[in-house]
XYZ file of C-alpha atoms in Angstrom:
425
model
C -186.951 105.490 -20.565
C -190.596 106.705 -20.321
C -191.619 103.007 -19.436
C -189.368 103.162 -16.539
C -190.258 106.635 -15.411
C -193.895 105.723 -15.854
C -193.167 103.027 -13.085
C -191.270 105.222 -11.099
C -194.107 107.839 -10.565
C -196.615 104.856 -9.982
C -194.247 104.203 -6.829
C -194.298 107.150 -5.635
C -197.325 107.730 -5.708
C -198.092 104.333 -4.351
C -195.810 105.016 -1.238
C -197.700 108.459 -1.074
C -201.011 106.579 -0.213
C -199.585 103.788 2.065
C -197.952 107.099 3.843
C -201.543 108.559 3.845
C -203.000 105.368 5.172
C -200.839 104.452 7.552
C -201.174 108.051 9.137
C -204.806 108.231 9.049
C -204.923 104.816 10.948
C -202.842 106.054 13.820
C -204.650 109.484 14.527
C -208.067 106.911 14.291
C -206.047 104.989 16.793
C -205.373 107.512 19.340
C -209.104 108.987 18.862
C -209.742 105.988 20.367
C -206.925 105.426 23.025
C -208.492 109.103 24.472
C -211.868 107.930 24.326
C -213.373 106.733 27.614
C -213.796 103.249 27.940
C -216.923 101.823 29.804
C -214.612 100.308 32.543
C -213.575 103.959 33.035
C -216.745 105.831 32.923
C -217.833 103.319 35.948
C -214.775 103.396 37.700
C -214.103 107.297 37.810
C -217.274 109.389 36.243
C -220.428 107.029 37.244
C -220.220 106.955 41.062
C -221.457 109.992 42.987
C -218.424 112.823 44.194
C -217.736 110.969 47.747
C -219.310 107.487 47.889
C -215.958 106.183 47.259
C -214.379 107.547 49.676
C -217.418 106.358 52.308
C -217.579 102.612 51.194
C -214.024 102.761 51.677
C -214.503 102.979 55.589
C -217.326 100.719 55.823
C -217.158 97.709 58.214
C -219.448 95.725 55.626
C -218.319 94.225 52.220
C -219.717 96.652 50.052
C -220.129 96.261 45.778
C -221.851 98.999 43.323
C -223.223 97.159 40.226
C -224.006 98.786 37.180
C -227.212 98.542 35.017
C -225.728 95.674 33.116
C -224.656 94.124 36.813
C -221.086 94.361 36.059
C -219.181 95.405 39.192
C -218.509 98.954 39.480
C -216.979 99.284 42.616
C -215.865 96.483 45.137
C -214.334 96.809 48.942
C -211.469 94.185 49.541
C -214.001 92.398 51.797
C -216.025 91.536 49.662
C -213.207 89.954 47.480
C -212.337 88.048 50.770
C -215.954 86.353 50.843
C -215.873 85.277 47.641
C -219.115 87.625 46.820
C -217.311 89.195 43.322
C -215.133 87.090 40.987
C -214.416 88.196 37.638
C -215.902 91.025 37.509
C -219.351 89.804 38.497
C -221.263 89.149 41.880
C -220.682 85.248 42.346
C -223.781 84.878 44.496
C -227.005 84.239 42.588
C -229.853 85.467 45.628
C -227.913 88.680 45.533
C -227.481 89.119 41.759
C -231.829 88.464 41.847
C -231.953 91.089 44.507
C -229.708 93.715 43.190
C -232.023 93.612 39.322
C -235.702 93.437 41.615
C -233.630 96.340 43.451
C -233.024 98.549 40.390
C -236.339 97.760 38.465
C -238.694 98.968 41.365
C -236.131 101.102 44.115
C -236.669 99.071 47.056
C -234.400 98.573 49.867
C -234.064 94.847 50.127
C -232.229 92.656 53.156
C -231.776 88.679 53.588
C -229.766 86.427 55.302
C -228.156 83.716 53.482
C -225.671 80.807 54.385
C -222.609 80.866 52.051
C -219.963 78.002 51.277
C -216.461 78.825 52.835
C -213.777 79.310 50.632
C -210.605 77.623 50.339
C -210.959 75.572 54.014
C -212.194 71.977 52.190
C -214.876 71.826 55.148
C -218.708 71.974 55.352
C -218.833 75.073 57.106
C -221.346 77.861 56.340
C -220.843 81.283 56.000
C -223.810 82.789 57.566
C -224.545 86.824 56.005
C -226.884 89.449 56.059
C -227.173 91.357 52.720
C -228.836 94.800 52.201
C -229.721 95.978 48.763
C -230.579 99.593 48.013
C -230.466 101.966 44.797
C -227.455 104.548 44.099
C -228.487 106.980 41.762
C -230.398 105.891 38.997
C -228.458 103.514 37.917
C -226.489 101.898 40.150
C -227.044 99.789 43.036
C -225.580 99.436 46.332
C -224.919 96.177 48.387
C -223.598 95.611 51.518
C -222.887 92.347 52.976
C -222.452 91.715 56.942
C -220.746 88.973 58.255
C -222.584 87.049 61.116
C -220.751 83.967 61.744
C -218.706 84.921 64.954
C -221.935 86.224 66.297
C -224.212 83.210 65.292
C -221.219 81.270 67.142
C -221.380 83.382 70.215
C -224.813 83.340 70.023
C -225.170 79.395 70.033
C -222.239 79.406 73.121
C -224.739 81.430 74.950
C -227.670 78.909 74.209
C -225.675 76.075 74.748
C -223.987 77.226 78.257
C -228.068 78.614 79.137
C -228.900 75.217 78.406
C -226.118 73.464 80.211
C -226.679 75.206 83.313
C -230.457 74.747 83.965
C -229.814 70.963 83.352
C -226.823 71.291 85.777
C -228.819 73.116 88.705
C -232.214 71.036 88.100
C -229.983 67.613 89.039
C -229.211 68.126 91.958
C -232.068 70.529 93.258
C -234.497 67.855 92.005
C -232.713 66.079 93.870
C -232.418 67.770 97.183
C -236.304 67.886 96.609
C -237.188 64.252 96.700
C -234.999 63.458 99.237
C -236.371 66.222 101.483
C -239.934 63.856 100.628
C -238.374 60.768 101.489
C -237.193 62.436 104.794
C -240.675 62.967 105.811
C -242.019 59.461 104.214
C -239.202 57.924 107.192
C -239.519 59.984 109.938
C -240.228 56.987 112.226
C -237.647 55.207 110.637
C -234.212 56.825 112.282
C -231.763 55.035 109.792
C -233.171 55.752 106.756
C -233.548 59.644 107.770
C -229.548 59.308 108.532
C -228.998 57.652 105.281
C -231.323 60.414 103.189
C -229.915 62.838 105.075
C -225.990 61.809 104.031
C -227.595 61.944 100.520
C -229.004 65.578 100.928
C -225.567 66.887 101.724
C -223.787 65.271 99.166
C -226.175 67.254 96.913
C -226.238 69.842 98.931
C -222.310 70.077 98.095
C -222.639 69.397 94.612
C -225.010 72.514 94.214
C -222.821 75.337 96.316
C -219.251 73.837 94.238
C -221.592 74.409 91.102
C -223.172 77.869 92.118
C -219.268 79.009 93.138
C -217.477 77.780 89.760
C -220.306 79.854 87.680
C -219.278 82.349 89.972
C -215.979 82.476 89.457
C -216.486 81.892 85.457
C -218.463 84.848 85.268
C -215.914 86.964 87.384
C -212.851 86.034 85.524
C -214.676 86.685 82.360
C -215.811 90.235 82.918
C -212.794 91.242 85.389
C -209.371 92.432 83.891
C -207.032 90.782 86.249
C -204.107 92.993 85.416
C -206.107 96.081 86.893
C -205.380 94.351 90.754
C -202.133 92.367 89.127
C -198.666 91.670 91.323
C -196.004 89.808 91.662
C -197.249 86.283 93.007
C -194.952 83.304 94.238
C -194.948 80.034 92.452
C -194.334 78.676 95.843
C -197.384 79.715 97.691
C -199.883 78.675 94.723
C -198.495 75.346 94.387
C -198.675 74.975 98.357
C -202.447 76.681 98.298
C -203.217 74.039 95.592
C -201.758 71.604 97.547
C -203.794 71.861 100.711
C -206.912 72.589 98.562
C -206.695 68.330 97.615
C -205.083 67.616 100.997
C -207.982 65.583 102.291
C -209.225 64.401 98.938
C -205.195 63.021 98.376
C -205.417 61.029 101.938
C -208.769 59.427 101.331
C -207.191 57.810 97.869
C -203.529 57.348 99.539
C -202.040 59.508 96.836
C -198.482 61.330 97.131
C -198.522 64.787 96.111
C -194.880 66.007 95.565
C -193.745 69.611 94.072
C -190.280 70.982 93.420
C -188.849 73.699 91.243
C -191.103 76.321 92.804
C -188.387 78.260 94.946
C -188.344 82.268 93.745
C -190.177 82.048 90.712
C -192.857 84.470 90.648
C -195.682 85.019 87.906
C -197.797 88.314 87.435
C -201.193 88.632 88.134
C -204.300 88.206 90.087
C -203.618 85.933 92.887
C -206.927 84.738 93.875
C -207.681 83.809 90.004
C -204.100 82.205 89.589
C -204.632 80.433 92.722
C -208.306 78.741 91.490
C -206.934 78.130 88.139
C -203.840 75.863 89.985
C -206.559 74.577 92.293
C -208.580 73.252 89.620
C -205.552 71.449 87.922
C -204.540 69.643 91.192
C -207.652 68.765 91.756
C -208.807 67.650 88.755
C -205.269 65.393 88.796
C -206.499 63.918 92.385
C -209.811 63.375 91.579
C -209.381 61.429 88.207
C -206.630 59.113 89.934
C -206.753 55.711 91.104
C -205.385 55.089 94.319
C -201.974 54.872 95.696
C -200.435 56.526 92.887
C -198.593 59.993 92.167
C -199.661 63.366 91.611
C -196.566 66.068 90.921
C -195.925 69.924 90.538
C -193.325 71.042 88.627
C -192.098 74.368 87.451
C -189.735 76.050 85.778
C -188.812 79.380 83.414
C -188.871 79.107 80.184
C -187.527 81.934 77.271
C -189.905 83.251 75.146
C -190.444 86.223 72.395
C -191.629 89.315 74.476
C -190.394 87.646 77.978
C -189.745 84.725 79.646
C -193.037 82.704 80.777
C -193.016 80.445 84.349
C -194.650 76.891 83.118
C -196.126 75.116 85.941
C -196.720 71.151 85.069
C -199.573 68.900 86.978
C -198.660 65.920 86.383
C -200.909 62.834 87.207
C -200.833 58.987 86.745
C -204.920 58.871 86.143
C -206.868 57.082 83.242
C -205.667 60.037 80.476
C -207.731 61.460 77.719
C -208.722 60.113 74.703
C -207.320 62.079 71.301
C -211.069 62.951 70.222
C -211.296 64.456 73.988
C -208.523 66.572 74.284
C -209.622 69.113 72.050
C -212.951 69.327 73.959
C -211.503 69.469 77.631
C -211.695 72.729 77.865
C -215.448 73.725 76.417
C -218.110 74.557 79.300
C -219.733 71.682 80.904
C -217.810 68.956 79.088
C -216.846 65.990 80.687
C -214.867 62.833 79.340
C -216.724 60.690 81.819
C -219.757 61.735 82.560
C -220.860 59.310 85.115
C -217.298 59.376 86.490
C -217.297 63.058 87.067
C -220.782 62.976 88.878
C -218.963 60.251 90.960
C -216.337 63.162 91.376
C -218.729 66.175 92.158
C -217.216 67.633 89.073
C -218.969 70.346 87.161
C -217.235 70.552 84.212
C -216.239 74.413 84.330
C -212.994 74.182 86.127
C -210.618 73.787 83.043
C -213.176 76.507 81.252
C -211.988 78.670 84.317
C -208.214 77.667 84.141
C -208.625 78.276 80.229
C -210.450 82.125 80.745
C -207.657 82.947 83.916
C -204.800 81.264 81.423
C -205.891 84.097 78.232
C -206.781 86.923 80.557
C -203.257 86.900 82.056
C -201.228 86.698 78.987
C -200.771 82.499 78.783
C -202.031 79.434 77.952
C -202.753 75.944 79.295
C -201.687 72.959 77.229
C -202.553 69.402 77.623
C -200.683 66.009 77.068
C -201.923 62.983 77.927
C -202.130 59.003 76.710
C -204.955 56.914 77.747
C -204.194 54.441 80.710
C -200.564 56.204 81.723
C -202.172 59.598 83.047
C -202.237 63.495 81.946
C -200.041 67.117 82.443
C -201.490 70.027 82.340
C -199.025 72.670 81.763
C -199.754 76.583 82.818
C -197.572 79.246 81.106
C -197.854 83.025 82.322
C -195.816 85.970 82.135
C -192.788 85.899 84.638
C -192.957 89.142 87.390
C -189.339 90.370 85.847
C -189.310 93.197 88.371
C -189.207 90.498 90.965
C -186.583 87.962 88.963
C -183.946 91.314 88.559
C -183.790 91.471 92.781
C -180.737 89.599 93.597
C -181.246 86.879 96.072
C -178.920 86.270 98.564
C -179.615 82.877 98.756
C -183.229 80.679 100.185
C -185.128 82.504 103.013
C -184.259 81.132 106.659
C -187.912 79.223 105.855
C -186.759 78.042 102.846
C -183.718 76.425 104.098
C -185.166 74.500 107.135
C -188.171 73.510 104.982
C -187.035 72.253 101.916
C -185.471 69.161 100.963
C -185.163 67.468 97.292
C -184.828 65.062 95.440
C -185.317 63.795 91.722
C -188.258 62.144 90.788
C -186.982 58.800 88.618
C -189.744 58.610 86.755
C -189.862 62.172 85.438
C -186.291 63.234 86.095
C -187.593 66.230 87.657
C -186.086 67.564 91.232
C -189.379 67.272 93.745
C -189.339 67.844 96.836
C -189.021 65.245 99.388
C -193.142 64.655 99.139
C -195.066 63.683 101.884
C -196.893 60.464 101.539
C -200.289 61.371 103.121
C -201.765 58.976 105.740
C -204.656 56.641 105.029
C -208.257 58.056 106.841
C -209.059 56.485 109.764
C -212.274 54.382 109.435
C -215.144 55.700 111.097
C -217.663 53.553 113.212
């Protein structure tokens, strides 16, 4: 009996201390559950009453390192770039400028080129970076991104430099032949024949002056401010007579249809160069004795329905590689062909510009040896679809007659095949 009450008191007391124990180890553990951790004291005590709230409304990607160079502080930006990961700044020139930052106080700035993330391609990110202390310390970085302006920047340089070459051609030009003029002025023929020359530059530098023109005007102008309700009808016909003579010289048939009360909003003199420069375009890159054809039609769309208006030609087409460079300033898939042409290369820049200004877009198919469309969307004039029509005007009825196109399957009008020049003496 005293053996086993011997043991029994050696529990208990045993169970005492493992009591004892066990409750000293949790108060130690929630000592230090209530202690501030060093992710805390930098998150919530370390930065200044305010500068959270201030790099929170910052344009620039903005991180606060610590005197370790742990990040304090990070904008969602800056997570974006790729500038922190894991905790820590990612980019090494930073990191070095940051620590030379916080050792001697200096306000520090560089621009760097960064890899893209996550697009696969060689791209650069181009940055500028400013460095300057926050306290004692912390330190402050902000990080500007400069790659949309380095790419408007090299546009700029790149259309500069386009458009000198442009108007030295043909003003060198006018200038020699003005010298060979004066070389032959006993020779009559040869002044006729330099003189045929000067106007064809001559014409080739007042089509180039009046498409920068017109660039720069539907670039800086909003078009809506002067918008209205425009007929389909009237810019195809415009278009139409704009390539008239150009169309007869080559024997091509230019045919349109679907263009009866449809009516797009807008500027009409911008719509009206934007159409000009697709027919044109369509004529000029055409070999002879073939088909040019305007078609449009409404189409439903989310926020409206859109008017698409289709040049159609059967021309030499555009390469694949091409196509996505058609529309750049100055660029021409046949260089020699287009100075054959007069061509400038800004009127599908202009057609793209009048196109985004108005609420659209032009489009592009085309195969190499069977020909191209170019297809216009804009913004239908609804307050001018909702009239109710009684039917075609009296002009209408007498003047239009149609019929279906078998190779498109499109309903044309009867077109007019245009007569061949007459031949000069």
């Amino acid at each position: 009996m005293d053996v086993n009450a011997a043991v029994a008191a050696l529990a208990a007391i045993a169970g005492v201390c493992t009591g004892v124990i066990a409750m000293l180890a949790f108060r130690w553990s929630e000592r230090d559950q209530a202690r501030p951790t060093r992710t805390s004291l930098h998150t919530d005590a370390v930065l200044p009453p305010g500068v959270d709230t201030v790099l929170s409304v910052l344009r620039s990607s903005a991180v606060v390192l610590d005197e370790s160079d742990s990040v304090v502080k990070a904008s969602s930006a800056a997570y974006a770039l790729g500038l922190v990961r894991g905790g820590k700044l990612a980019v090494e020139p930073m990191l070095h400028m940051a620590r030379d930052t916080r050792r001697d106080g200096e306000i520090r700035q560089v621009e760097l080129d960064l890899p893209r993330r996550g697009t696969g391609r060689g791209e650069a990110l181009a940055v500028s970076a400013r460095v300057a202390p926050l306290g004692s310390r912390l330190v402050l970085l902000l990080v500007e991104d400069l790659t949309e302006a380095r790419r408007i920047e090299a546009v700029r340089r790149d259309f500069v430099a386009n458009v000198s070459h442009e108007l030295k051609t043909p003003t060198g030009a006018l200038s020699l032949l003005s010298e060979a003029v004066m070389d032959a002025s006993d020779d009559p023929e040869a002044v006729t024949r330099f003189a045929g020359r000067m106007q064809i530059e001559a014409t080739r530098l007042t089509n180039l002056v009046q498409e920068l023109i017109d660039l720069s005007r539907v670039q800086n102008d909003d078009p809506l401010e002067d918008a209205e309700p425009v007929r389909v009808d009237e810019l195809v016909a415009e278009a139409i007579d704009r390539s008239r003579h150009a169309a007869s010289t080559k024997q091509i048939t230019m045919a349109s249809g679907g263009t009866v009360h449809l009516h797009v909003w807008g500027n009409r003199g911008q719509l009206a160069a934007a159409l000009g420069n697709l027919v044109e375009n369509a004529v000029n890159y055409s070999p002879a004795r073939t088909r040019v054809g305007i078609a449009a039609h409404r189409v439903s769309a989310t926020g409206g329905d859109l008017i698409e208006i289709a040049v159609t030609d059967q021309g030499i087409g555009i390469s694949e590689k091409d196509r996505e460079r058609i529309f750049e300033r100055f660029y021409r898939v046949d260089p020699a062909r287009s100075r054959a042409t007069g061509g400038t290369g800004l009127g599908l820049a202009i057609v793209k510009h009048v196109a985004a200004s108005h609420g659209g877009e032009v489009t592009v198919w085309s195969s190499e040896g069977q020909g191209s469309t170019f297809t216009l969307r804009l913004p239908e004039a609804g307050a001018v679809r909702d009239r109710t029509f009684n039917g075609p005007d009296e002009d209408d009825r007498t003047a239009h007659h149609s019929d279906t196109d078998t190779d498109t399957g499109l309903e044309l009008d009867t077109p007019t095949v245009l007569p061949a020049p007459e031949v000069l003496p």
